[in-house]
Coordinates of C-alpha atoms and ligand atoms in Angstrom, one line a residue:
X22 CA -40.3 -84.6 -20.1
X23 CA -40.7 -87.7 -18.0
X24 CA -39.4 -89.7 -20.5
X25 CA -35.9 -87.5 -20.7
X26 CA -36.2 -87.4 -17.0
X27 CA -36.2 -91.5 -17.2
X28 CA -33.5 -91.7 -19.9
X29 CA -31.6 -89.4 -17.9
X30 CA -31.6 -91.8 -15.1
X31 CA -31.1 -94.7 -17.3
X32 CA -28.4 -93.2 -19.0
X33 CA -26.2 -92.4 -15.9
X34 CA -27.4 -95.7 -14.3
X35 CA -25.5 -97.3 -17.4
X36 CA -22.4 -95.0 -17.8
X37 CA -21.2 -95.0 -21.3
X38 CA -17.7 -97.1 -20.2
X39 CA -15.9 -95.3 -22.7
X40 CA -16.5 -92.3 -22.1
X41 CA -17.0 -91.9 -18.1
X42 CA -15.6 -95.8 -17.2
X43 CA -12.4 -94.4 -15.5
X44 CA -13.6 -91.4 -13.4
X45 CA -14.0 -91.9 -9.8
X46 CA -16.1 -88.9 -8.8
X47 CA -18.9 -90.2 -11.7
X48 CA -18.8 -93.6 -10.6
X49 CA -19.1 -92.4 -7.2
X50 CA -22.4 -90.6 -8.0
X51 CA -24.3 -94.1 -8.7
X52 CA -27.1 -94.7 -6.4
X53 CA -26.0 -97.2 -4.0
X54 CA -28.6 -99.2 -3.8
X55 CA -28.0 -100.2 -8.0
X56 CA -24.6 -102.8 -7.9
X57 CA -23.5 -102.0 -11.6
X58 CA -24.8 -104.3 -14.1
X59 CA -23.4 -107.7 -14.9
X60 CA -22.3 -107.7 -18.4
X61 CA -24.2 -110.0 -19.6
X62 CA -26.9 -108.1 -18.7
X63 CA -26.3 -104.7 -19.5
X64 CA -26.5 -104.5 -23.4
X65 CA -30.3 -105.9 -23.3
X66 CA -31.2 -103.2 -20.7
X67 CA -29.4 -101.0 -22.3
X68 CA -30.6 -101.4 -26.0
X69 CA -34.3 -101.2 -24.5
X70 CA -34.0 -98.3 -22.4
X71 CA -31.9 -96.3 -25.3
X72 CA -34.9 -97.5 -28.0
X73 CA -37.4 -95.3 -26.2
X74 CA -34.9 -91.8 -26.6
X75 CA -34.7 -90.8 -30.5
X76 CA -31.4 -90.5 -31.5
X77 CA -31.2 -86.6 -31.2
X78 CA -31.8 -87.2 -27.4
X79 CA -29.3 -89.9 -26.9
X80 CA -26.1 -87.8 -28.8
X81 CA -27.0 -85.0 -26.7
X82 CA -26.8 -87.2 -23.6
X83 CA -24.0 -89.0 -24.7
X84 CA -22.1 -85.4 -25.3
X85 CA -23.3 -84.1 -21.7
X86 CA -22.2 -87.1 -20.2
X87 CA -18.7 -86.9 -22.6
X88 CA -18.3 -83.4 -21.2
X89 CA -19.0 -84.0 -17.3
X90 CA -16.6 -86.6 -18.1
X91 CA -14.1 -84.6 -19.4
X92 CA -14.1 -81.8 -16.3
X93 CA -13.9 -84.9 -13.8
X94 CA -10.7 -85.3 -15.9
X95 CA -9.5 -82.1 -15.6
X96 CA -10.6 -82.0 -11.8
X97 CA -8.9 -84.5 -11.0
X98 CA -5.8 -83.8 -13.2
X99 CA -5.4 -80.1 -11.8
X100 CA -5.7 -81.9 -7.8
X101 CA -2.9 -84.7 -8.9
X102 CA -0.8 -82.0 -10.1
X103 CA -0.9 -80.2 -7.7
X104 CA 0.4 -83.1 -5.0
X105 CA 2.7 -83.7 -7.2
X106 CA 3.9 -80.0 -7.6
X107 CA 4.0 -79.6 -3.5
X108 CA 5.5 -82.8 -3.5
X109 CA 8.5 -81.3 -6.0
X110 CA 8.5 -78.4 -4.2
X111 CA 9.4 -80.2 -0.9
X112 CA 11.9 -82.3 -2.3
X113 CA 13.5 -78.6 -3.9
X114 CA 13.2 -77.5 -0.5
X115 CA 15.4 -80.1 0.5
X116 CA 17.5 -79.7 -2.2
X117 CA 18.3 -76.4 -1.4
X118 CA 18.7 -76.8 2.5
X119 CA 21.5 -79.6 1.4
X120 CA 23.2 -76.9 -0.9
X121 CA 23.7 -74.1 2.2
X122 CA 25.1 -76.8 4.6
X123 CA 26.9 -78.0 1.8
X124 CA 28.1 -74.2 1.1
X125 CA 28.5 -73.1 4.5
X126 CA 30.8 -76.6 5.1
X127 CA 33.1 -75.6 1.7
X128 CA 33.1 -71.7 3.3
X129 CA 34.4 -72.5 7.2
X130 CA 37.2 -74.8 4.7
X131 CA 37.9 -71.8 2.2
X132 CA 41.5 -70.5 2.1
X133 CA 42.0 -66.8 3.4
X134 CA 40.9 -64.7 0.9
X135 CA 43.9 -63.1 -1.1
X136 CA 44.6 -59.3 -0.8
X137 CA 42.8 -56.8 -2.7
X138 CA 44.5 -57.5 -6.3
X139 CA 44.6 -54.3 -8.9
X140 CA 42.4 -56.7 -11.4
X141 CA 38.5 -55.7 -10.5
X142 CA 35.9 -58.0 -10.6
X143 CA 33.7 -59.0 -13.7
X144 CA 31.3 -56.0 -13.3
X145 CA 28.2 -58.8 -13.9
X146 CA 29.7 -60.3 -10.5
X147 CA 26.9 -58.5 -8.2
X148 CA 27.9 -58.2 -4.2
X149 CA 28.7 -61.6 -2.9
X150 CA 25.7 -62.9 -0.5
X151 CA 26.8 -65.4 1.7
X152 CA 23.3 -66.7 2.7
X153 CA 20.7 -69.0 0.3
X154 CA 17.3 -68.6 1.0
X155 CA 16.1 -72.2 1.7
X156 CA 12.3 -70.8 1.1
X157 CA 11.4 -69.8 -2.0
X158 CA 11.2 -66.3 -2.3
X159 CA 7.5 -64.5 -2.0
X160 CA 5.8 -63.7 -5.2
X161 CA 5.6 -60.4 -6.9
X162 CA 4.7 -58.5 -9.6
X163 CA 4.9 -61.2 -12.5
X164 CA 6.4 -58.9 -14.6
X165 CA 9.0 -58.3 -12.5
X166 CA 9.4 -61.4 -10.8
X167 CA 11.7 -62.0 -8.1
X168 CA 14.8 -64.4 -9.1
X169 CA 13.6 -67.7 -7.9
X170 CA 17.1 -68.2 -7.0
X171 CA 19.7 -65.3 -7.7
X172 CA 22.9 -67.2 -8.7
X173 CA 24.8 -64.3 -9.7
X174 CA 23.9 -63.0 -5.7
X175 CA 25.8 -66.1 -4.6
X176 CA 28.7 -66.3 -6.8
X177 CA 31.7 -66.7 -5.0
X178 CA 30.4 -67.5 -1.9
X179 CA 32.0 -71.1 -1.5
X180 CA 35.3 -69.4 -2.4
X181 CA 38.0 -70.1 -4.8
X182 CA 38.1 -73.5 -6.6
X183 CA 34.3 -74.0 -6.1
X184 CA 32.0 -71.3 -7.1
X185 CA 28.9 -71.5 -4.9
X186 CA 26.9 -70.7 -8.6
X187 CA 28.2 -73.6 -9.6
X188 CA 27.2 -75.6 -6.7
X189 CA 23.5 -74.3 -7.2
X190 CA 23.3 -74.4 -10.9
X191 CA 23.8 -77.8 -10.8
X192 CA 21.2 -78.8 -9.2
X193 CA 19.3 -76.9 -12.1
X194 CA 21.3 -77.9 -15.0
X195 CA 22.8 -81.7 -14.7
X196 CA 20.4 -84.5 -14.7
X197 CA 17.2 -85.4 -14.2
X198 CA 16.9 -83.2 -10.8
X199 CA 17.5 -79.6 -13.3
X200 CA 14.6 -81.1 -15.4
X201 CA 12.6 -82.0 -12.8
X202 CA 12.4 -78.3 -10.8
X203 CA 11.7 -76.6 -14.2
X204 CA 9.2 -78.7 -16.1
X205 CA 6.5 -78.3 -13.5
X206 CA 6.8 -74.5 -14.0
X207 CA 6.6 -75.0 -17.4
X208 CA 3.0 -77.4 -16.9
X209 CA 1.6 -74.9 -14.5
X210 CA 2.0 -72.2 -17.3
X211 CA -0.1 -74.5 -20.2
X212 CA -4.0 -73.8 -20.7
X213 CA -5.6 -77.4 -20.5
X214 CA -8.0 -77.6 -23.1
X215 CA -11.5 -77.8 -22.2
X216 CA -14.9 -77.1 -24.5
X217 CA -15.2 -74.1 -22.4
X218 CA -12.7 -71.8 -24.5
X219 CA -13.4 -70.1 -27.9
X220 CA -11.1 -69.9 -30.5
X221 CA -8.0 -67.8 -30.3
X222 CA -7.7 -67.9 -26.2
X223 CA -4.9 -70.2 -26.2
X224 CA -3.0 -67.7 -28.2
X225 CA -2.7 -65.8 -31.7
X226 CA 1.0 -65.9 -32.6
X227 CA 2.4 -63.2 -35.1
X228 CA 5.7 -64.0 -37.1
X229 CA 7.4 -61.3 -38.8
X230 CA 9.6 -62.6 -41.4
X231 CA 9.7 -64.3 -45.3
X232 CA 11.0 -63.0 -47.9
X233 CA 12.1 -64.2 -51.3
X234 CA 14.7 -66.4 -50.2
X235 CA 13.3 -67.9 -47.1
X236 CA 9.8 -69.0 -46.9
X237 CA 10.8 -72.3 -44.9
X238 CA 11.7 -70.7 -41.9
X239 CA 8.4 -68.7 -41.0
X240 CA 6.5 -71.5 -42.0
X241 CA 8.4 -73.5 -39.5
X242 CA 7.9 -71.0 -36.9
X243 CA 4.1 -70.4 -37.5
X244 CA 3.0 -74.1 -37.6
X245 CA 5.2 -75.0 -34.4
X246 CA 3.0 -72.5 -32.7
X247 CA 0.2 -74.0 -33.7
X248 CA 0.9 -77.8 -33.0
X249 CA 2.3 -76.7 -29.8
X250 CA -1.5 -75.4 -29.1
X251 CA -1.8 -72.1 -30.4
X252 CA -5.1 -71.2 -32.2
X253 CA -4.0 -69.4 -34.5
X254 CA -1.0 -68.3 -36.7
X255 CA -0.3 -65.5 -38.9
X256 CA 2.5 -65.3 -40.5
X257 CA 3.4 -61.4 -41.9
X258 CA 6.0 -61.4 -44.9
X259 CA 7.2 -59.8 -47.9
X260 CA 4.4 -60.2 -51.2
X261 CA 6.6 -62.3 -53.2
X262 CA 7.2 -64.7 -50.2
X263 CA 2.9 -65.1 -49.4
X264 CA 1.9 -67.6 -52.1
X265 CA 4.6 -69.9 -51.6
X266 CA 4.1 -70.0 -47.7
X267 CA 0.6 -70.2 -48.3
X268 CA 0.9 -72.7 -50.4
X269 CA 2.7 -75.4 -47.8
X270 CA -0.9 -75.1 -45.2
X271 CA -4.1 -74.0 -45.4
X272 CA -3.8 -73.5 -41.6
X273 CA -1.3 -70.3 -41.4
X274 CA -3.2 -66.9 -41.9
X275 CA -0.9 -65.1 -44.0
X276 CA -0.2 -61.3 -45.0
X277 CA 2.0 -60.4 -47.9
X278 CA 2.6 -56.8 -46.2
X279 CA 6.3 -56.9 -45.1
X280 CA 7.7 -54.5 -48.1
X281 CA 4.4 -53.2 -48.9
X282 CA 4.9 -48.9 -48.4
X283 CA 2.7 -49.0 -45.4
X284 CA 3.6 -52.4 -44.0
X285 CA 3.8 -50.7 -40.0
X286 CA 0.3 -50.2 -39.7
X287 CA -0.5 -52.6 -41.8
X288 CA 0.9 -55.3 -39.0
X289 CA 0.2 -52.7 -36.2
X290 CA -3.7 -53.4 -37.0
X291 CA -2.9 -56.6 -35.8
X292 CA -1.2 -56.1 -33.0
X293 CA -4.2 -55.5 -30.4
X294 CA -4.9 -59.2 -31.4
X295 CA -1.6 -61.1 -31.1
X296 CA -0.2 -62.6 -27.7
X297 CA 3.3 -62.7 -29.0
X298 CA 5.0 -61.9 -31.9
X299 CA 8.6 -63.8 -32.8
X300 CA 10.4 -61.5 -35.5
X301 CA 13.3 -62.3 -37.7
X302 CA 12.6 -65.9 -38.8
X303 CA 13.7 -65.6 -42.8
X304 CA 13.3 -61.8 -42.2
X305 CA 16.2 -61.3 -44.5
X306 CA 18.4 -58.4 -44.3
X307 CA 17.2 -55.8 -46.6
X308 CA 17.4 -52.8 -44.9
X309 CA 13.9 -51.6 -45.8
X310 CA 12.3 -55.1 -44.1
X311 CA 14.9 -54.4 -41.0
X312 CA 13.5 -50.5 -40.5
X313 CA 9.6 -52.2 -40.9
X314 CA 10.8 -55.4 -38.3
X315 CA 12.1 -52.3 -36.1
X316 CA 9.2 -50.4 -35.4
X317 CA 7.0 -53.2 -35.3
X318 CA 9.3 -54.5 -32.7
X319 CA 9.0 -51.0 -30.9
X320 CA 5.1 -50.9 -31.6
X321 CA 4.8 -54.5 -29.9
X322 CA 6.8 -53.1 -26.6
X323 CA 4.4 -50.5 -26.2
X324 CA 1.4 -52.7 -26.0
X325 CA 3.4 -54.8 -23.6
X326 CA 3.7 -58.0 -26.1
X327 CA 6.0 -60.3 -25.7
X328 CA 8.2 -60.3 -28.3
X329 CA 10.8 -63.2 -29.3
X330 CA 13.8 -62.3 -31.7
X331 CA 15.5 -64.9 -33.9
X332 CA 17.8 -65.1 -36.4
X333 CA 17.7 -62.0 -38.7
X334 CA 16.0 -60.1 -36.2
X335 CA 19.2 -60.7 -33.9
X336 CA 21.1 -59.0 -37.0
X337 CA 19.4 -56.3 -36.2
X338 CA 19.5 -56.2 -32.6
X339 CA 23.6 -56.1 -32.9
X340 CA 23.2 -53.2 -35.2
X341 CA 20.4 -51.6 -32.7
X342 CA 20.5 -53.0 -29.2
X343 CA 18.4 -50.2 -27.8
X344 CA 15.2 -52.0 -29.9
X345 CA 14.8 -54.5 -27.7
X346 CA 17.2 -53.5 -24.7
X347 CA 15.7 -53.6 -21.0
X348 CA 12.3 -55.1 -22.4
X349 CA 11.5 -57.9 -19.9
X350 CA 9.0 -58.9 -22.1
X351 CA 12.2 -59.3 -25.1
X352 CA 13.4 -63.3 -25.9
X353 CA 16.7 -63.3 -28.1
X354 CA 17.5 -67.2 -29.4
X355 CA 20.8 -67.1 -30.6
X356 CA 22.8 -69.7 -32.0
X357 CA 26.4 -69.5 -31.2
X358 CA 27.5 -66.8 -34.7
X359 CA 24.5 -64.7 -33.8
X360 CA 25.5 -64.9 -30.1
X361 CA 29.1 -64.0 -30.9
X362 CA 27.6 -61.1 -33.3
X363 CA 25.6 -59.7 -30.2
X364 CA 28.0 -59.6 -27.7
X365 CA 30.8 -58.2 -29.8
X366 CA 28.3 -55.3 -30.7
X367 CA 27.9 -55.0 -26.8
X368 CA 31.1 -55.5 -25.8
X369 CA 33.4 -54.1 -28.4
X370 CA 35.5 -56.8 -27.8
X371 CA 36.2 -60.6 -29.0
X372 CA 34.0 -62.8 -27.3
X373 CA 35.9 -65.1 -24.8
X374 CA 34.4 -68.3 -25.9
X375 CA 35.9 -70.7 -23.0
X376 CA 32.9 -69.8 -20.7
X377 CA 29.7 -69.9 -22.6
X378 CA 27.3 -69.4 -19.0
X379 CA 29.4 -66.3 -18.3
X380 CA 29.3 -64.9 -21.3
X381 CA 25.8 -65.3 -21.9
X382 CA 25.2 -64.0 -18.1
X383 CA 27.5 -60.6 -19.6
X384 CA 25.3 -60.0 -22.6
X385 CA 22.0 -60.7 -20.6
X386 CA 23.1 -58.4 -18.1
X387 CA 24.6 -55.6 -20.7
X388 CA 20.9 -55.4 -22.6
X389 CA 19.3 -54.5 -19.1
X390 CA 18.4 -58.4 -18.0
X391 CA 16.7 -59.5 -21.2
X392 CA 16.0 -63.3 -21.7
X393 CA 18.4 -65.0 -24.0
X394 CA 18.7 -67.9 -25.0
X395 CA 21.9 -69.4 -26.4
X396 CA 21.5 -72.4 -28.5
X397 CA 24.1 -74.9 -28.5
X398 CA 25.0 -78.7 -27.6
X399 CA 23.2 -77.5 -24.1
X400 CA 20.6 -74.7 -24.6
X401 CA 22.0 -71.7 -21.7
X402 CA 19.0 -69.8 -20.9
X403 CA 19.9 -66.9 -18.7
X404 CA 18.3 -63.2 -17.5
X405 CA 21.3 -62.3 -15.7
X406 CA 20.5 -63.2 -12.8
X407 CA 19.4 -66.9 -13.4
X408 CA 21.0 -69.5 -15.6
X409 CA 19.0 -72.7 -16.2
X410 CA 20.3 -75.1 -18.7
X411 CA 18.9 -77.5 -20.7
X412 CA 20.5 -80.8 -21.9
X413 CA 17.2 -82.7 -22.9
X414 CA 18.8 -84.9 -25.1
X415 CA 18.4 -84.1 -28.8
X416 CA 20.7 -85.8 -31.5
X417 CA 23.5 -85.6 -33.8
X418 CA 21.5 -84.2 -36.5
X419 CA 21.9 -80.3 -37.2
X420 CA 19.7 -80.1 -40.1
X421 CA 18.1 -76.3 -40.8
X422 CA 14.9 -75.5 -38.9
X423 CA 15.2 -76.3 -36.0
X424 CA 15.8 -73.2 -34.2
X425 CA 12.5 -71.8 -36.0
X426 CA 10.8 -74.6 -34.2
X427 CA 12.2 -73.2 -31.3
X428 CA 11.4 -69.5 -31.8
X429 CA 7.9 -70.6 -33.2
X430 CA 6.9 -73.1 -30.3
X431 CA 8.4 -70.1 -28.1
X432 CA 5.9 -67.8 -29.1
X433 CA 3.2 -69.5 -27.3
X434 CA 4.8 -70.6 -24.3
X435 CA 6.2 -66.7 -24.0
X436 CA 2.1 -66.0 -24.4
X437 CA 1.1 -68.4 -22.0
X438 CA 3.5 -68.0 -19.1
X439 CA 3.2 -64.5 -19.2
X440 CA -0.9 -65.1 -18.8
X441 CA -0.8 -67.6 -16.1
X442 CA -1.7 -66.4 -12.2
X443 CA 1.7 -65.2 -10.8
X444 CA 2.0 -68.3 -8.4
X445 CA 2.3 -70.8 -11.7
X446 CA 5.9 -70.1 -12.5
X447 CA 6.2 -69.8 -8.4
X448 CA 8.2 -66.5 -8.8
X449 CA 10.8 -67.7 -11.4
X450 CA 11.0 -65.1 -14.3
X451 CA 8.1 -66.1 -16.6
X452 CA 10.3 -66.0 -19.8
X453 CA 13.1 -68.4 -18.5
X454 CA 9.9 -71.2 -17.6
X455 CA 9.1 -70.3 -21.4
X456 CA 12.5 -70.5 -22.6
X457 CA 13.0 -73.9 -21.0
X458 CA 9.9 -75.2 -22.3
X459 CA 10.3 -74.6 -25.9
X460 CA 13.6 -76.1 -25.7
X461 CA 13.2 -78.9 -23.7
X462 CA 10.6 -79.5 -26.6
X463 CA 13.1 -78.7 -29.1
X464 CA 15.2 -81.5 -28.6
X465 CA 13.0 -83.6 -27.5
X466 CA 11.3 -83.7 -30.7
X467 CA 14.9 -83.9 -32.3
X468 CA 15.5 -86.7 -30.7
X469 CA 12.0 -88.5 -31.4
X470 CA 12.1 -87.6 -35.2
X471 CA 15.8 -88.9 -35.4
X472 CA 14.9 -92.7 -33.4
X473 CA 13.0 -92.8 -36.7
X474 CA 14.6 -91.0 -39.6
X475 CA 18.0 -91.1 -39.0
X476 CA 20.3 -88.8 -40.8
X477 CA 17.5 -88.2 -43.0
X478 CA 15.8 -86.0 -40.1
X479 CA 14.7 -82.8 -41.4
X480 CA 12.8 -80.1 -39.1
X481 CA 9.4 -81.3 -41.2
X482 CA 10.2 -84.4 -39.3
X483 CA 10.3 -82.9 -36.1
X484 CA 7.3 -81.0 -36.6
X485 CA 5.4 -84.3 -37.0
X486 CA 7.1 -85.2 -33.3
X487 CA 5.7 -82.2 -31.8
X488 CA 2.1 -83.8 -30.1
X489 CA 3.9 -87.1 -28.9
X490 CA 7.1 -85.2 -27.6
X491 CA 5.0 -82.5 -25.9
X492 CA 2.7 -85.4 -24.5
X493 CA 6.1 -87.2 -22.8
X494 CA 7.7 -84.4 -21.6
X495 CA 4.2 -81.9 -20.2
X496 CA 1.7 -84.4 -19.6
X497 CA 2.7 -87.0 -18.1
Ligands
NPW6 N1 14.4 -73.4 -44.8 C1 14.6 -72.1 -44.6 O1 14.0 -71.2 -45.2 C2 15.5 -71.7 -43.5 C3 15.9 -70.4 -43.4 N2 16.7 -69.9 -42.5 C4 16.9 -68.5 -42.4 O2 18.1 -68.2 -43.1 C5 18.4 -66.8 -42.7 C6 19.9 -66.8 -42.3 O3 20.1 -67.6 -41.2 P1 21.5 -68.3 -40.9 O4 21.5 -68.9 -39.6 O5 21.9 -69.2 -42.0 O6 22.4 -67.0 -41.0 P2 23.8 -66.5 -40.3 O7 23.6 -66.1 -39.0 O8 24.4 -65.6 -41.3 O9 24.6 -67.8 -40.3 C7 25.3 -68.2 -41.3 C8 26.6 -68.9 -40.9 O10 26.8 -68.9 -39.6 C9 27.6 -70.0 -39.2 N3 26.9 -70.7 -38.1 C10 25.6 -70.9 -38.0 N4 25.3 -71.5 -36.9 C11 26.4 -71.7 -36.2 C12 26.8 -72.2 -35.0 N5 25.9 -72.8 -34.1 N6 28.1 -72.2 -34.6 C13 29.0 -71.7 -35.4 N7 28.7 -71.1 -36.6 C14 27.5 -71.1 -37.0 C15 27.7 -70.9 -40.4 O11 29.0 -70.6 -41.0 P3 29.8 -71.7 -41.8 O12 29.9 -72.9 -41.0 O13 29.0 -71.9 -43.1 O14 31.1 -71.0 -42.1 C16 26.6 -70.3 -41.3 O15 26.7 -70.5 -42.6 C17 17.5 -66.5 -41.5 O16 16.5 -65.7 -41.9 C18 17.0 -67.8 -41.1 O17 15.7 -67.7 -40.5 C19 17.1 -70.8 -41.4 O18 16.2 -70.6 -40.4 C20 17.2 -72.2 -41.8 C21 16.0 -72.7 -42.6
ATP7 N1 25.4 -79.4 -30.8 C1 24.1 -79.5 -30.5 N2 23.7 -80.6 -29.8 C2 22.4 -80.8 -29.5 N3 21.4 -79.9 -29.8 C3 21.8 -78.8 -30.5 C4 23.1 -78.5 -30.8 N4 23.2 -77.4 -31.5 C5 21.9 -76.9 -31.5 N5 21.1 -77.8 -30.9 C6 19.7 -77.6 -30.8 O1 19.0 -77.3 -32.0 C7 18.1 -76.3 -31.8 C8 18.3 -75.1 -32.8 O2 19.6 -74.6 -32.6 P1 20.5 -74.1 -33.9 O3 21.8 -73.8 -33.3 O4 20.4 -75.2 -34.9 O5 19.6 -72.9 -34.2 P2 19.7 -72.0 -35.6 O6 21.0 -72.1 -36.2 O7 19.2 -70.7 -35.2 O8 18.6 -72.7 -36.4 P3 18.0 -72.4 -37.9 O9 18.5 -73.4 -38.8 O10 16.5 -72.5 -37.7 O11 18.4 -71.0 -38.2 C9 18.1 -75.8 -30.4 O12 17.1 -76.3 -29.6 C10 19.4 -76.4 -29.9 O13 19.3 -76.9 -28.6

């Protein structure tokens, strides 16, 4: 005893430099009175002190003294975050103050407002609201967040020529200043990983799709989860489709029950385990896989899941809005076709493709505020009321993938920004922080995999991307 007691002493005396060398608060715990060691000193003492613990003693030291270490890190990680998110939030403040003066100046300037015409307004265009709140809102209920800012609310409100949604989404879509408001949300929302979890806490994500034809784009989907930091990723297909996803990683946990006569509760056993489930990646379009992806889709909802839809799953949704309509929990990513698809179905007209935000504002709106996500040279992520866009720059490369490493990686940002305290996405609907995370990351890994592959860049390239991409753009 005395002699742990001793080593103890000695070993904290003599911090391991790797391990502890660049925390403060341990360095600050060193008696006073003991000026650190010279080097040329400190090995001998060392080695002499260290031969009286066995080595048993001295690894279990060393991993105390390696995990005291590592929740300085965090400490001090979580307090320089958070200057840095007051600091943001000021600066936002700011922002926001400029853009009322700046909207009051353009209304006192605006031209009379024309007579009553016979045309009506869009229908999406709520009641004009000539006032931006320069606070953010107070919090609420995080599943029914209030709009951090309502841009639809101030549509108009700088009056013709210069939409006052305009003036305010730019300060959320164009440069460096968009990024900036919305990343922070995003890093609020992301567990930090500490030995104090157990496996499966940082998310189990569920992928319904694979069938004979596709098996690449669920296995996209499931292992983007998981390098993005989810613990664990099953992937629930068709029998045919199992061996060959298997088959590309050990690491997916997969379930050839998709076509299987009782494939609902098959999956629905599941479900009480899974934090999100993203349906439709290489679903196909069978009809008998589309009725199984329905109800687990409807099964999800009920247990309050959220659920992200992608590629044949939006199929689907145009034949069947009411699956995933008014679900605030519900992500459609759409590329531009399935887009189109969607909001013909809702519409019953031709889409009007000369303004994309509107549009995707309309088809938000028209399937009771749900999250969507339309993919395209910028990524417009909008739930009616808020339109964030995303410009991260990506590359010229298009190859096929890519948006299941966006519906994959969603998965668990959906997972954790709907289980983060309500104050980390400060009020802002917890799916659009979500959305913009996965495709910030998206492109970002586009862009990293195509610096080194060129036009050879495939999405297995991107994949690889994923750790240092996320690393730049979340935790630095
Ligand atoms: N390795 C795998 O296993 C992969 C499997 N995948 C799986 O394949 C399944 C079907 O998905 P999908 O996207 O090919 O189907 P669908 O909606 O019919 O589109 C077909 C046509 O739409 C067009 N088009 C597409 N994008 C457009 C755009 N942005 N803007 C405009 N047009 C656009 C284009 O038409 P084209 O240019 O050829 O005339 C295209 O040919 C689905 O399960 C998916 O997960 C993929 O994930 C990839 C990797
Ligand atoms: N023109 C573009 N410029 C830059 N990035 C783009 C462009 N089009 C799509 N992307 C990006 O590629 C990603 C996937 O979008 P894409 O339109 O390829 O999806 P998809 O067709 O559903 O993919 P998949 O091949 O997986 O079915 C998104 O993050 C999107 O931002």
């Amino acid at each position: 005893m005395n002699l742990l007691k001793r080593a103890t002493f000695i070993f904290s005396e003599q911090p391991l430099s790797l391990a502890i060398g660049s925390f403060p608060a341990k360095q600050s715990s060193l008696p006073k009175t003991n000026p650190p060691a010279t080097s040329s000193s400190r090995p001998r003492r060392t080695k002499k002190r260290f031969a009286n613990m066995s080595l048993e003693k001295l690894m279990e030291k060393f991993l105390e003294q390696s995990m005291e270490a590592e929740d300085n890190f965090y400490r001090l990680e979580e307090q320089r975050l958070q200057v840095e998110d007051k600091r943001r939030e000021e600066e936002h403040s700011r922002e926001l103050q400029m853009l009322q003066m700046l909207g009051q100046i353009f209304a006192s300037i605006r031209m009379p407002s024309p007579a009553p015409t016979a045309t009506p307004q869009p229908s999406f265009i709520p009641q004009t609201n000539l006032t931006v709140p320069l606070a953010r809102p107070s919090l609420g209920n995080r599943n029914h967040p209030p709009a951090l800012i309502d841009f639809a609310s101030h549509s108009q409100a700088a009056g013709p020529g210069l939409l006052m949604e305009e003036v305010i989404e730019r300060s959320f879509s164009l440069g460096t200043s968009g990024m900036d408001n919305v990343i922070p949300l995003v890093r609020n929302t992301i567990p930090p990983l500490t030995s104090k979890k157990h496996k499966g806490q940082d998310g189990r994500i569920g992928i319904i799709g694979g069938c004979q034809e596709y098996t690449g784009a669920p296995f996209f989907a499931a292992i983007s989860a998981l390098k993005v930091g989810a613990d664990l990723s099953h992937v629930f297909c068709t029998k045919d489709a199992a061996p060959v996803i298997k088959s590309y990683s050990p690491e997916l946990i997969v379930h050839p029950v998709l076509d299987s006569p009782n494939a609902v509760e098959e999956i629905e056993k599941w479900l009480p385990r899974l934090h999100s489930v993203v349906v439709g990646p290489g679903l196909g379009r069978e009809d008998m896989l589309l009725k199984n992806a329905k109800e687990i889709i409807e099964r999800s909802k009920l247990r309050g899941i959220p659920v992200i839809i992608d590629a044949d799953g939006l199929w689907l949704v145009a034949k069947e809005p009411s699956v995933i309509q008014g679900y605030q929990r519900g992500i459609l990513t759409p590329n531009f076709m399935e887009f189109t698809r969607l909001y013909e179905a809702m519409h019953h007209e031709p889409l009007d493709s000369s303004d994309h935000k509107r549009s995707a504002q309309q088809l938000s709106i028209a399937l009771g505020h749900l999250t969507l996500v339309l993919k395209g040279e910028e990524d417009i992520i909008t739930d009616g009321k808020n339109i964030l866009t995303c410009s991260q720059e990506g590359s010229g490369r298009r190859c096929g993938g890519q948006g299941d490493l966006l519906s994959g990686s969603l998965g668990a940002f959906a997972h954790w920004a709907f289980s983060s305290p309500s104050d980390a996405t400060k009020g802002m609907n917890p799916s659009l922080v979500a959305a913009f995370g996965a495709t910030s990351l998206t492109r970002q890994c586009n862009r990293q995999a195509f610096h080194k592959h060129g036009r050879s860049t495939t999405t297995s390239d991107m994949i690889q991307e994923i750790n240092s991409a996320f690393k730049k753009l979340f935790e630095s």
